[in-house]
């Protein structure tokens, strides 16, 4: 039965192709053109333009999916050029460019140190729920980024190394991961939007923070509330970028439900460009949240920071916390007691 169905599908497909060719060829013939298709100087585009409105070659098919009647569509070729050439350039320049900047920055500036040293007194910075949401979103993002970059760069970069069969197997799993992890990622972005919006509305303090290089470029310690100017930028990149990749991603995941072929091409273009810029921006965030700044990782790792760290990087927030709960209440013991 399955074999019969497969054969029937094959025959219907073959008839559809035959129909398209049969109808398209006379359609071209009915429109006498000035272009000689065999002349060496004829450009493909000229030929397509001569074939009819918009340069498409369409016919009629007897199967329900009328899109399959479109045999040649110049917009598809523009999209292919974007996907296989332009996008690879945008991705390579933004991601490799960011990596080069970060490595150079680390070699020149080095880690942002806590010169006064640690006080040994700690204050809660992110509670367990905040950390759970952060790490859920971050884990999904990293897998989405790797599996997404595989779609753009896998064929030219990875396939020659691991071979076609291994690449096909890996790409299939990567695609499953990309589809399914989009859901917890989108939920994570939404919860991040709600839980940190109050601390991320730009204000005058941020302008001063930016003017003074955020204490990262230069050696000043500009004051800041819970989130500084740089963190607010990351927050909005996550909220706006995350929303944009989610919407365009779902348009791609459920093809032709909400839009036509032009809409699908636009969704793919927007999705891919925002995604590669998003990855570049998050590389800067990952750098500063780990090796770039002494004492920063603990904030998301165990949820507390040293009071001296808070004084240096978020002095206004520290004052607020002390006033809100009192110095003793807001402080926590370090997870591990330092060796004597
Ligand atoms: C290995 C990867 C990552 C590391 C090491 C990391 C580290 C951190 C740290 C230490 C903080 C707290 C900073 C502070 O206390 O002031 C933080 C905050 C934050 N993270 Fe991450 N993160 C990573 C990945 C991500 C990803 C992939 C996203 C989103 C897609 C993300 C979104 C955020 C946001 C919105 C904040 C609050 C604003 C900010 O501090 O910039 N993080 N992260």
Tab-separated table of C-alpha atoms and ligand atoms in Angstrom:
chain	number	residue	atom	x	y	z
A	1	UNK	CA	0.000	0.000	0.000
A	2	UNK	CA	2.804	2.418	1.012
A	3	UNK	CA	4.695	1.492	-2.122
A	4	UNK	CA	1.586	2.095	-4.203
A	5	UNK	CA	1.116	5.515	-2.603
A	6	UNK	CA	4.768	6.400	-3.168
A	7	UNK	CA	4.455	5.389	-6.799
A	8	UNK	CA	1.250	7.393	-7.159
A	9	UNK	CA	2.968	10.451	-5.622
A	10	UNK	CA	5.862	10.023	-8.016
A	11	UNK	CA	3.562	9.775	-11.007
A	12	UNK	CA	1.532	12.843	-9.926
A	13	UNK	CA	4.790	14.749	-9.415
A	14	UNK	CA	6.070	13.742	-12.823
A	15	UNK	CA	2.760	14.772	-14.422
A	16	UNK	CA	2.908	18.118	-12.595
A	17	UNK	CA	6.406	18.833	-13.903
A	18	UNK	CA	5.387	17.734	-17.372
A	19	UNK	CA	2.335	20.014	-17.231
A	20	UNK	CA	4.373	23.005	-16.124
A	21	UNK	CA	6.883	22.476	-18.904
A	22	UNK	CA	4.183	21.824	-21.442
A	23	UNK	CA	2.277	24.983	-20.567
A	24	UNK	CA	5.294	27.208	-19.948
A	25	UNK	CA	7.021	26.505	-23.246
A	26	UNK	CA	4.138	27.589	-25.519
A	27	UNK	CA	3.466	30.545	-23.204
A	28	UNK	CA	6.970	31.712	-23.941
A	29	UNK	CA	6.499	31.037	-27.602
A	30	UNK	CA	3.310	33.083	-27.746
A	31	UNK	CA	5.205	36.183	-26.690
A	32	UNK	CA	7.651	36.969	-29.445
A	33	UNK	CA	10.670	38.678	-27.952
A	34	UNK	CA	13.603	40.671	-29.198
A	35	UNK	CA	15.984	38.494	-27.265
A	36	UNK	CA	17.791	35.708	-29.009
A	37	UNK	CA	18.142	33.039	-26.315
A	38	UNK	CA	21.117	31.416	-27.980
A	39	UNK	CA	23.196	34.605	-28.255
A	40	UNK	CA	26.198	34.538	-25.936
A	41	UNK	CA	25.549	38.077	-24.701
A	42	UNK	CA	22.047	37.307	-23.444
A	43	UNK	CA	21.879	37.633	-19.689
A	44	UNK	CA	19.743	35.195	-17.708
A	45	UNK	CA	17.729	38.104	-16.345
A	46	UNK	CA	16.957	39.408	-19.867
A	47	UNK	CA	15.775	35.975	-20.803
A	48	UNK	CA	13.505	35.757	-17.792
A	49	UNK	CA	12.101	39.236	-18.405
A	50	UNK	CA	11.310	38.226	-21.955
A	51	UNK	CA	9.335	35.254	-20.709
A	52	UNK	CA	6.559	37.221	-19.081
A	53	UNK	CA	5.506	39.572	-16.309
A	54	UNK	CA	8.082	39.738	-13.512
A	55	UNK	CA	10.222	37.167	-15.276
A	56	UNK	CA	8.503	34.175	-13.647
A	57	UNK	CA	7.780	30.968	-15.446
A	58	UNK	CA	4.516	29.535	-14.186
A	59	UNK	CA	2.171	26.889	-15.374
A	60	UNK	CA	-0.809	24.996	-14.060
A	61	UNK	CA	-0.827	21.983	-11.785
A	62	UNK	CA	-3.574	19.592	-10.846
A	63	UNK	CA	-2.442	19.145	-7.216
A	64	UNK	CA	-3.873	21.395	-4.461
A	65	UNK	CA	-0.590	23.244	-3.761
A	66	UNK	CA	-0.742	25.922	-6.436
A	67	UNK	CA	2.671	27.291	-5.401
A	68	UNK	CA	4.240	24.321	-7.115
A	69	UNK	CA	3.033	25.690	-10.460
A	70	UNK	CA	5.708	28.352	-10.208
A	71	UNK	CA	8.743	26.903	-11.925
A	72	UNK	CA	11.062	29.897	-12.053
A	73	UNK	CA	10.829	32.954	-9.830
A	74	UNK	CA	13.576	35.615	-9.916
A	75	UNK	CA	12.871	36.658	-6.298
A	76	UNK	CA	13.897	33.133	-5.298
A	77	UNK	CA	17.245	33.698	-6.952
A	78	UNK	CA	17.755	36.998	-5.083
A	79	UNK	CA	16.943	35.159	-1.872
A	80	UNK	CA	19.405	32.369	-2.712
A	81	UNK	CA	22.095	34.981	-3.360
A	82	UNK	CA	21.335	36.494	0.057
A	83	UNK	CA	21.326	33.130	1.814
A	84	UNK	CA	24.475	31.765	0.245
A	85	UNK	CA	26.612	34.882	-0.140
A	86	UNK	CA	25.421	38.105	1.568
A	87	UNK	CA	24.324	36.482	4.830
A	88	UNK	CA	27.607	34.598	5.149
A	89	UNK	CA	29.496	37.875	4.846
A	90	UNK	CA	27.285	39.672	7.398
A	91	UNK	CA	27.621	36.725	9.807
A	92	UNK	CA	31.377	36.312	9.376
A	93	UNK	CA	32.120	40.030	9.740
A	94	UNK	CA	29.911	40.579	12.803
A	95	UNK	CA	30.795	37.391	14.723
A	96	UNK	CA	34.500	37.125	13.848
A	97	UNK	CA	34.789	40.931	14.162
A	98	UNK	CA	33.376	40.782	17.693
A	99	UNK	CA	35.668	37.885	18.642
A	100	UNK	CA	38.722	39.791	17.367
A	101	UNK	CA	37.667	42.940	19.278
A	102	UNK	CA	37.166	40.953	22.502
A	103	UNK	CA	40.489	39.128	22.252
A	104	UNK	CA	42.286	42.417	21.477
A	105	UNK	CA	40.460	44.144	24.342
A	106	UNK	CA	41.437	41.383	26.763
A	107	UNK	CA	45.074	41.494	25.669
A	108	UNK	CA	45.280	45.305	25.872
A	109	UNK	CA	43.002	46.152	28.800
A	110	UNK	CA	43.044	42.872	30.686
A	111	UNK	CA	40.429	41.848	33.232
A	112	UNK	CA	38.553	44.641	35.044
A	113	UNK	CA	39.995	44.106	38.516
A	114	UNK	CA	38.600	44.860	41.929
A	115	UNK	CA	41.620	46.856	43.075
A	116	UNK	CA	40.485	47.325	46.677
A	117	UNK	CA	40.148	43.533	47.026
A	118	UNK	CA	37.157	41.519	48.277
A	119	UNK	CA	35.598	42.447	51.614
A	120	UNK	CA	34.349	38.940	52.371
A	121	UNK	CA	30.836	40.343	52.971
A	122	UNK	CA	28.283	39.425	50.353
A	123	UNK	CA	24.957	40.792	49.142
A	124	UNK	CA	22.205	39.031	47.215
A	125	UNK	CA	22.102	40.165	43.585
A	126	UNK	CA	19.871	37.646	41.771
A	127	UNK	CA	17.446	35.235	43.450
A	128	UNK	CA	17.066	31.568	42.458
A	129	UNK	CA	14.158	32.229	40.067
A	130	UNK	CA	16.072	34.972	38.236
A	131	UNK	CA	19.097	32.704	37.861
A	132	UNK	CA	16.983	29.778	36.674
A	133	UNK	CA	15.380	31.907	33.962
A	134	UNK	CA	18.745	33.420	32.983
A	135	UNK	CA	20.442	30.045	32.577
A	136	UNK	CA	17.471	28.425	30.857
A	137	UNK	CA	17.376	31.254	28.294
A	138	UNK	CA	21.169	31.311	27.954
A	139	UNK	CA	21.435	27.523	27.403
A	140	UNK	CA	18.676	27.606	24.785
A	141	UNK	CA	20.305	30.633	23.123
A	142	UNK	CA	23.690	28.939	22.816
A	143	UNK	CA	22.170	25.780	21.274
A	144	UNK	CA	19.931	27.863	18.994
A	145	UNK	CA	22.980	29.893	17.919
A	146	UNK	CA	25.113	26.811	17.127
A	147	UNK	CA	22.286	25.001	15.304
A	148	UNK	CA	21.312	28.183	13.432
A	149	UNK	CA	24.877	28.936	12.368
A	150	UNK	CA	25.040	25.348	11.101
A	151	UNK	CA	22.292	26.223	8.601
A	152	UNK	CA	24.302	29.175	7.291
A	153	UNK	CA	27.883	27.952	7.584
A	154	UNK	CA	27.628	24.166	8.046
A	155	UNK	CA	27.662	23.193	4.392
A	156	UNK	CA	30.791	25.119	3.343
A	157	UNK	CA	32.717	24.774	6.630
A	158	UNK	CA	31.686	21.593	8.445
A	159	UNK	CA	30.594	19.194	5.696
A	160	UNK	CA	34.030	19.054	3.995
A	161	UNK	CA	35.551	18.086	7.374
A	162	UNK	CA	33.092	15.492	8.720
A	163	UNK	CA	31.676	14.193	5.434
A	164	UNK	CA	28.198	14.232	3.930
A	165	UNK	CA	26.631	11.393	5.931
A	166	UNK	CA	27.751	12.686	9.340
A	167	UNK	CA	26.765	16.224	8.373
A	168	UNK	CA	23.281	15.063	7.355
A	169	UNK	CA	22.794	13.233	10.681
A	170	UNK	CA	24.090	16.109	12.795
A	171	UNK	CA	22.067	18.694	10.845
A	172	UNK	CA	18.864	16.765	11.381
A	173	UNK	CA	19.385	16.744	15.166
A	174	UNK	CA	20.475	20.379	15.083
A	175	UNK	CA	17.257	21.279	13.284
A	176	UNK	CA	15.135	19.419	15.859
A	177	UNK	CA	16.961	21.265	18.641
A	178	UNK	CA	16.496	24.584	16.827
A	179	UNK	CA	12.751	24.050	16.480
A	180	UNK	CA	11.978	22.700	19.945
A	181	UNK	CA	14.286	24.919	22.025
A	182	UNK	CA	12.763	27.999	20.431
A	183	UNK	CA	9.809	27.554	22.821
A	184	UNK	CA	11.664	27.703	26.177
A	185	UNK	CA	13.857	30.455	24.697
A	186	UNK	CA	10.847	32.608	23.727
A	187	UNK	CA	9.281	32.021	27.164
A	188	UNK	CA	12.613	32.964	28.792
A	189	UNK	CA	12.824	36.216	26.824
A	190	UNK	CA	9.273	37.100	27.849
A	191	UNK	CA	9.950	36.394	31.546
A	192	UNK	CA	13.239	38.386	31.359
A	193	UNK	CA	11.238	41.276	29.886
A	194	UNK	CA	8.783	41.210	32.795
A	195	UNK	CA	11.170	40.493	35.662
A	196	UNK	CA	13.882	43.079	34.830
A	197	UNK	CA	11.945	45.845	33.034
A	198	UNK	CA	11.799	48.005	36.188
A	199	UNK	CA	15.595	48.239	36.391
A	200	UNK	CA	16.153	48.762	32.674
A	201	UNK	CA	14.411	52.036	31.832
A	202	UNK	CA	17.195	54.376	30.598
A	203	UNK	CA	17.917	57.420	32.804
A	204	UNK	CA	20.459	60.266	33.248
A	205	UNK	CA	22.824	58.123	35.302
A	206	UNK	CA	23.340	55.913	32.225
A	207	UNK	CA	24.533	58.860	30.132
A	208	UNK	CA	27.189	59.672	32.731
A	209	UNK	CA	28.054	55.969	32.956
A	210	UNK	CA	28.532	55.795	29.179
A	211	UNK	CA	30.589	59.037	29.112
A	212	UNK	CA	32.960	57.572	31.671
A	213	UNK	CA	33.427	54.370	29.666
A	214	UNK	CA	31.435	52.357	32.183
A	215	UNK	CA	34.529	51.728	34.282
A	216	UNK	CA	35.499	49.212	31.613
A	217	UNK	CA	37.288	51.588	29.245
A	218	UNK	CA	39.370	53.780	31.552
A	219	UNK	CA	39.660	53.404	35.315
A	220	UNK	CA	36.760	55.473	36.667
A	221	UNK	CA	33.944	53.918	38.672
A	222	UNK	CA	30.797	55.668	37.433
A	223	UNK	CA	27.777	55.201	39.729
A	224	UNK	CA	24.929	52.968	38.642
A	225	UNK	CA	21.642	51.546	39.909
A	226	UNK	CA	20.916	47.794	39.651
A	227	UNK	CA	21.667	47.706	35.900
A	228	UNK	CA	24.191	50.043	34.282
A	229	UNK	CA	24.027	51.593	30.773
A	230	UNK	CA	25.795	48.634	29.155
A	231	UNK	CA	23.571	46.063	30.839
A	232	UNK	CA	20.477	48.005	29.781
A	233	UNK	CA	21.668	47.807	26.177
A	234	UNK	CA	22.080	44.023	26.557
A	235	UNK	CA	18.622	43.790	28.144
A	236	UNK	CA	16.978	45.606	25.208
A	237	UNK	CA	18.981	43.609	22.656
A	238	UNK	CA	17.631	40.444	24.327
A	239	UNK	CA	14.035	41.700	24.546
A	240	UNK	CA	13.772	43.298	21.075
A	241	UNK	CA	16.127	40.867	19.288
A	242	UNK	CA	14.553	37.869	21.031
A	243	UNK	CA	11.037	38.956	20.092
A	244	UNK	CA	12.049	39.586	16.474
A	245	UNK	CA	13.776	36.207	16.023
A	246	UNK	CA	10.852	34.453	17.712
A	247	UNK	CA	8.179	36.052	15.484
A	248	UNK	CA	10.131	35.563	12.249
A	249	UNK	CA	11.163	32.063	13.389
A	250	UNK	CA	7.558	30.954	13.897
A	251	UNK	CA	6.634	32.348	10.466
A	252	UNK	CA	9.326	30.031	9.093
A	253	UNK	CA	8.389	27.074	11.286
A	254	UNK	CA	4.768	27.152	10.117
A	255	UNK	CA	5.289	27.952	6.425
A	256	UNK	CA	2.586	29.752	4.450
A	257	UNK	CA	0.085	29.872	7.341
A	258	UNK	CA	0.412	33.605	7.849
A	259	UNK	CA	2.250	34.799	4.762
A	260	UNK	CA	3.031	34.128	1.105
A	261	UNK	CA	6.367	33.343	-0.571
A	262	UNK	CA	7.580	36.979	-0.453
A	263	UNK	CA	6.697	37.120	3.247
A	264	UNK	CA	8.590	33.865	3.862
A	265	UNK	CA	11.676	35.233	2.141
A	266	UNK	CA	11.464	38.464	4.134
A	267	UNK	CA	10.985	36.521	7.383
A	268	UNK	CA	14.060	34.409	6.649
A	269	UNK	CA	16.170	37.462	5.781
A	270	UNK	CA	15.154	39.373	8.935
A	271	UNK	CA	15.507	36.236	11.124
A	272	UNK	CA	19.014	35.499	9.867
A	273	UNK	CA	20.385	39.066	10.030
A	274	UNK	CA	19.036	39.724	13.538
A	275	UNK	CA	20.255	36.310	14.710
A	276	UNK	CA	23.889	36.825	13.660
A	277	UNK	CA	23.972	40.361	15.154
A	278	UNK	CA	22.342	38.954	18.311
A	279	UNK	CA	25.082	36.308	18.601
A	280	UNK	CA	27.785	38.986	18.181
A	281	UNK	CA	26.184	41.144	20.919
A	282	UNK	CA	25.846	38.198	23.309
A	283	UNK	CA	29.538	37.319	22.848
A	284	UNK	CA	30.350	40.722	24.399
A	285	UNK	CA	27.915	39.988	27.260
A	286	UNK	CA	29.380	36.523	27.866
A	287	UNK	CA	32.894	38.010	27.886
A	288	UNK	CA	32.134	40.699	30.476
A	289	UNK	CA	30.053	38.326	32.590
A	290	UNK	CA	32.888	35.777	32.798
A	291	UNK	CA	36.617	36.414	32.209
A	292	UNK	CA	36.238	40.146	31.439
A	293	UNK	CA	35.365	41.299	34.964
A	294	UNK	CA	36.613	40.000	38.282
A	295	UNK	CA	33.772	38.951	40.586
A	296	UNK	CA	30.951	39.308	37.985
A	297	UNK	CA	30.179	35.638	37.291
A	298	UNK	CA	29.284	34.964	40.935
A	299	UNK	CA	26.242	37.243	40.556
A	300	UNK	CA	24.631	34.723	38.197
A	301	UNK	CA	26.565	31.696	39.454
A	302	UNK	CA	25.654	31.678	43.131
A	303	UNK	CA	23.425	34.763	43.253
A	304	UNK	CA	25.543	36.964	45.515
A	305	UNK	CA	28.335	39.506	44.987
A	306	UNK	CA	31.003	40.929	47.241
A	307	UNK	CA	29.998	44.243	48.839
A	308	UNK	CA	33.156	45.895	47.464
A	309	UNK	CA	32.214	44.710	43.973
A	310	UNK	CA	28.737	46.203	44.399
A	311	UNK	CA	30.287	49.476	45.665
A	312	UNK	CA	32.555	49.687	42.614
A	313	UNK	CA	30.092	48.703	39.895
A	314	UNK	CA	26.607	49.464	41.267
A	315	UNK	CA	27.063	52.011	44.081
A	316	UNK	CA	23.538	53.495	43.851
A	317	UNK	CA	21.969	50.032	43.884
A	318	UNK	CA	24.031	49.095	46.969
A	319	UNK	CA	22.794	52.234	48.768
A	320	UNK	CA	19.189	51.371	47.837
A	321	UNK	CA	19.574	47.786	49.082
A	322	UNK	CA	21.150	48.895	52.352
A	323	UNK	CA	18.335	51.396	52.912
A	324	UNK	CA	15.664	48.831	51.952
A	325	UNK	CA	16.616	45.893	54.095
A	326	UNK	CA	19.407	47.194	56.318
A	327	UNK	CA	23.094	46.250	56.067
A	328	UNK	CA	22.775	43.019	58.049
A	329	UNK	CA	19.668	41.692	56.318
A	330	UNK	CA	20.951	42.272	52.797
A	331	UNK	CA	24.277	40.602	53.416
A	332	UNK	CA	24.847	36.896	53.038
A	333	UNK	CA	27.675	34.638	54.029
A	334	UNK	CA	29.952	33.565	51.186
A	335	UNK	CA	29.287	30.073	49.845
A	336	UNK	CA	32.765	28.908	50.825
A	337	UNK	CA	34.931	30.293	53.609
A	338	UNK	CA	38.255	31.463	52.144
A	339	UNK	CA	41.296	29.575	53.434
A	340	UNK	CA	43.208	31.379	56.195
B	1	LIG	C1	27.792	31.542	29.095
B	1	LIG	C2	26.976	32.524	28.850
B	1	LIG	C3	26.613	33.634	29.817
B	1	LIG	C4	27.255	34.112	30.945
B	1	LIG	C5	28.568	33.657	31.540
B	1	LIG	C6	26.415	35.170	31.488
B	1	LIG	C7	26.687	35.872	32.646
B	1	LIG	C8	25.863	36.853	33.213
B	1	LIG	C9	26.119	37.541	34.460
B	1	LIG	C10	27.322	37.311	35.369
B	1	LIG	C11	25.107	38.444	34.644
B	1	LIG	C12	24.947	39.385	35.857
B	1	LIG	C13	25.683	40.690	35.696
B	1	LIG	C14	25.588	41.524	36.947
B	1	LIG	O1	25.525	41.015	38.054
B	1	LIG	O2	25.598	42.757	36.870
B	1	LIG	C15	24.204	38.316	33.534
B	1	LIG	C16	23.064	39.068	33.318
B	1	LIG	C17	22.223	38.980	32.225
B	1	LIG	N1	22.284	38.030	31.217
B	1	LIG	FE1	23.782	36.671	30.970
B	1	LIG	N2	25.316	35.317	30.668
B	1	LIG	C18	25.404	34.412	29.629
B	1	LIG	C19	24.514	34.254	28.594
B	1	LIG	C20	23.384	35.005	28.400
B	1	LIG	C21	22.495	34.868	27.279
B	1	LIG	C22	22.704	33.895	26.115
B	1	LIG	C23	21.486	35.765	27.454
B	1	LIG	C24	20.281	36.029	26.587
B	1	LIG	C25	20.021	35.482	25.452
B	1	LIG	C26	21.754	36.506	28.670
B	1	LIG	C27	20.969	37.537	29.181
B	1	LIG	C28	21.261	38.280	30.309
B	1	LIG	C29	20.543	39.457	30.728
B	1	LIG	C30	19.360	40.112	30.002
B	1	LIG	C31	21.137	39.902	31.921
B	1	LIG	C32	20.750	41.148	32.745
B	1	LIG	C33	21.417	42.383	32.151
B	1	LIG	C34	22.917	42.306	32.194
B	1	LIG	O3	23.499	42.010	33.252
B	1	LIG	O4	23.530	42.517	31.142
B	1	LIG	N3	22.909	36.008	29.233
B	1	LIG	N4	24.679	37.332	32.677
